[in-house]
Amino acid sequence: MTATDATHAPEREEPPFAPAIVEDVLKILDKAVRAHQLYMHNNPTYLNAVENARRAFDPLWQQIDDLVLQVTETQLIWYGVAVHSQPDKAGDSLPWIFFKDGLRELTLSPGFENEEMERFLAIIPKVRHAQAHEDDLLTLLWEQEFESLRYRYVELGDSGTA
């Protein structure tokens, strides 16, 4: 890269702390999503996964007020860093589930880990196994009227691009 190229490169804001904290939260949240699919909701394994997810948010909220994630087909990105990545557009990967229904940004705020997280956990399996005539992710999120979860999406189908 020449000096001229460097002056035209877009500046990226540096993360306010190590992305590993966000990576850990998303990894634990993904485990809770899977536990929600596999176990009855009174099963100790499920209850432990949900409790671990709740606790995982504590160090995050000590650092930031909101967790804003950009969504691509295979990644969740925070401050330009891939903090959750699944290289294949596997039908069960969180980035793909979000992306395929038009979700492009997901914002979590303190309080999400309480009662809203379990409602979110219930949505993901529905979307993973939804038939064409069933509600999509955006509809299911909208119906929940979340206060600590916000999202930005694009309309699909009109322009042929997502």
Coordinates of C-alpha atoms in Angstrom, one line a residue:
M1 CA 0.0 0.0 0.0
T2 CA 1.4 3.4 -0.9
A3 CA 1.1 6.5 1.2
T4 CA -1.6 7.8 -1.1
D5 CA -3.6 4.6 -0.7
A6 CA -3.3 4.9 3.1
T7 CA -4.9 8.3 3.1
H8 CA -7.9 7.0 1.2
A9 CA -8.4 3.9 3.3
P10 CA -11.6 4.1 5.4
E11 CA -10.8 4.5 9.1
R12 CA -12.2 1.8 11.4
E13 CA -13.0 2.7 15.0
E14 CA -11.0 0.5 17.3
P15 CA -12.9 -1.8 19.7
P16 CA -13.1 -0.3 23.2
F17 CA -11.9 -3.6 24.7
A18 CA -10.7 -7.0 23.7
P19 CA -13.1 -8.7 21.3
A20 CA -12.6 -12.0 23.2
I21 CA -15.3 -10.9 25.7
V22 CA -17.9 -10.5 22.9
E23 CA -16.7 -13.7 21.3
D24 CA -17.2 -15.6 24.6
V25 CA -20.7 -14.1 25.1
L26 CA -21.8 -15.1 21.6
K27 CA -20.3 -18.6 21.9
I28 CA -22.2 -19.2 25.2
L29 CA -25.4 -17.7 23.7
D30 CA -25.1 -20.1 20.7
K31 CA -24.8 -23.0 23.2
A32 CA -27.9 -21.8 24.9
V33 CA -29.7 -21.7 21.6
R34 CA -28.7 -25.3 20.9
A35 CA -29.7 -26.4 24.4
H36 CA -33.1 -24.8 23.9
Q37 CA -33.6 -27.0 20.8
L38 CA -32.3 -30.2 22.4
Y39 CA -33.7 -30.3 26.0
M40 CA -36.9 -29.8 27.9
H41 CA -36.9 -26.5 29.7
N42 CA -36.8 -28.1 33.1
N43 CA -33.8 -30.2 32.2
P44 CA -30.7 -29.3 34.2
T45 CA -28.5 -29.1 31.1
Y46 CA -30.9 -26.5 29.6
L47 CA -31.2 -24.6 32.8
N48 CA -27.4 -24.5 33.2
A49 CA -26.9 -23.3 29.6
V50 CA -29.4 -20.4 30.1
E51 CA -27.8 -19.5 33.4
N52 CA -24.3 -19.5 31.8
A53 CA -25.6 -17.2 29.1
R54 CA -27.1 -14.8 31.6
R55 CA -23.8 -14.7 33.6
A56 CA -21.7 -14.2 30.4
F57 CA -23.3 -10.8 29.8
D58 CA -22.2 -9.4 33.1
P59 CA -18.6 -8.6 32.0
L60 CA -19.9 -7.2 28.7
W61 CA -22.3 -4.8 30.4
Q62 CA -19.4 -3.6 32.6
Q63 CA -17.7 -2.4 29.4
I64 CA -20.4 -1.1 27.1
D65 CA -24.0 0.1 27.1
D66 CA -25.1 -1.7 23.9
L67 CA -23.7 -4.6 21.9
V68 CA -24.1 -3.7 18.2
L69 CA -23.4 -6.5 15.8
Q70 CA -23.3 -6.3 12.0
V71 CA -24.6 -9.4 10.3
T72 CA -23.2 -11.0 7.2
E73 CA -23.9 -14.4 5.7
T74 CA -21.2 -16.1 7.8
Q75 CA -20.2 -13.7 10.5
L76 CA -21.3 -11.4 13.3
I77 CA -19.1 -8.4 13.3
W78 CA -18.3 -6.0 16.1
Y79 CA -16.2 -2.9 15.5
G80 CA -15.0 -4.5 12.2
V81 CA -13.9 -7.7 14.0
A82 CA -15.6 -11.0 13.3
V83 CA -16.6 -12.1 16.8
H84 CA -18.8 -15.1 15.6
S85 CA -17.9 -16.8 12.4
Q86 CA -19.2 -19.9 10.7
P87 CA -17.6 -20.2 7.3
D88 CA -20.3 -22.3 5.8
K89 CA -23.8 -20.9 5.2
A90 CA -25.0 -23.9 7.3
G91 CA -28.8 -23.9 7.9
D92 CA -28.2 -23.7 11.6
S93 CA -25.6 -21.0 11.9
L94 CA -26.7 -17.9 13.7
P95 CA -25.3 -15.5 11.1
W96 CA -27.0 -17.3 8.2
I97 CA -30.3 -17.5 10.1
F98 CA -30.3 -13.7 10.7
F99 CA -28.9 -12.8 7.2
K100 CA -31.3 -14.9 5.1
D101 CA -34.3 -13.1 6.5
G102 CA -32.8 -9.7 6.0
L103 CA -31.5 -8.9 9.4
R104 CA -28.3 -6.8 9.0
E105 CA -27.7 -5.4 12.5
L106 CA -28.5 -6.7 15.9
T107 CA -28.3 -4.6 19.1
L108 CA -28.5 -6.1 22.5
S109 CA -28.8 -3.9 25.6
P110 CA -28.6 -4.6 29.3
G111 CA -31.6 -6.5 30.5
F112 CA -31.7 -8.7 27.4
E113 CA -30.2 -11.6 29.3
N114 CA -33.2 -11.7 31.7
E115 CA -36.6 -12.7 30.4
E116 CA -36.1 -11.5 26.8
M117 CA -33.2 -13.9 26.2
E118 CA -35.4 -16.9 26.7
R119 CA -38.0 -15.5 24.3
F120 CA -35.2 -15.0 21.7
L121 CA -33.9 -18.6 22.3
A122 CA -37.4 -19.8 21.5
I123 CA -37.5 -18.0 18.1
I124 CA -34.3 -19.4 16.6
P125 CA -35.4 -23.1 16.4
K126 CA -38.7 -21.9 14.9
V127 CA -36.8 -20.1 12.2
R128 CA -34.4 -22.9 11.6
H129 CA -37.2 -25.4 10.9
A130 CA -39.7 -23.1 9.4
Q131 CA -41.7 -24.0 6.3
A132 CA -42.2 -21.5 3.5
H133 CA -45.7 -20.6 4.8
E134 CA -44.6 -19.9 8.4
D135 CA -43.5 -16.6 9.9
D136 CA -39.9 -15.5 9.2
L137 CA -37.4 -14.2 11.7
L138 CA -38.4 -10.5 11.4
T139 CA -42.0 -11.3 12.0
L140 CA -41.2 -13.4 15.1
L141 CA -38.9 -10.7 16.5
W142 CA -41.5 -8.0 15.8
E143 CA -44.3 -10.0 17.6
Q144 CA -42.2 -10.2 20.7
E145 CA -41.9 -6.4 21.1
F146 CA -38.4 -6.7 22.6
E147 CA -37.1 -3.7 24.6
S148 CA -33.5 -4.8 25.0
L149 CA -33.1 -6.3 21.5
R150 CA -33.2 -4.1 18.4
Y151 CA -32.5 -4.9 14.8
R152 CA -32.0 -3.3 11.4
Y153 CA -33.1 -5.1 8.3
V154 CA -33.4 -4.8 4.6
E155 CA -36.4 -5.6 2.5
L156 CA -35.9 -8.7 0.5
G157 CA -37.3 -9.5 -2.9
D158 CA -37.9 -6.0 -4.4
S159 CA -34.5 -5.4 -5.9
G160 CA -33.4 -9.0 -6.2
T161 CA -30.5 -8.4 -3.8
A162 CA -30.2 -8.9 -0.1

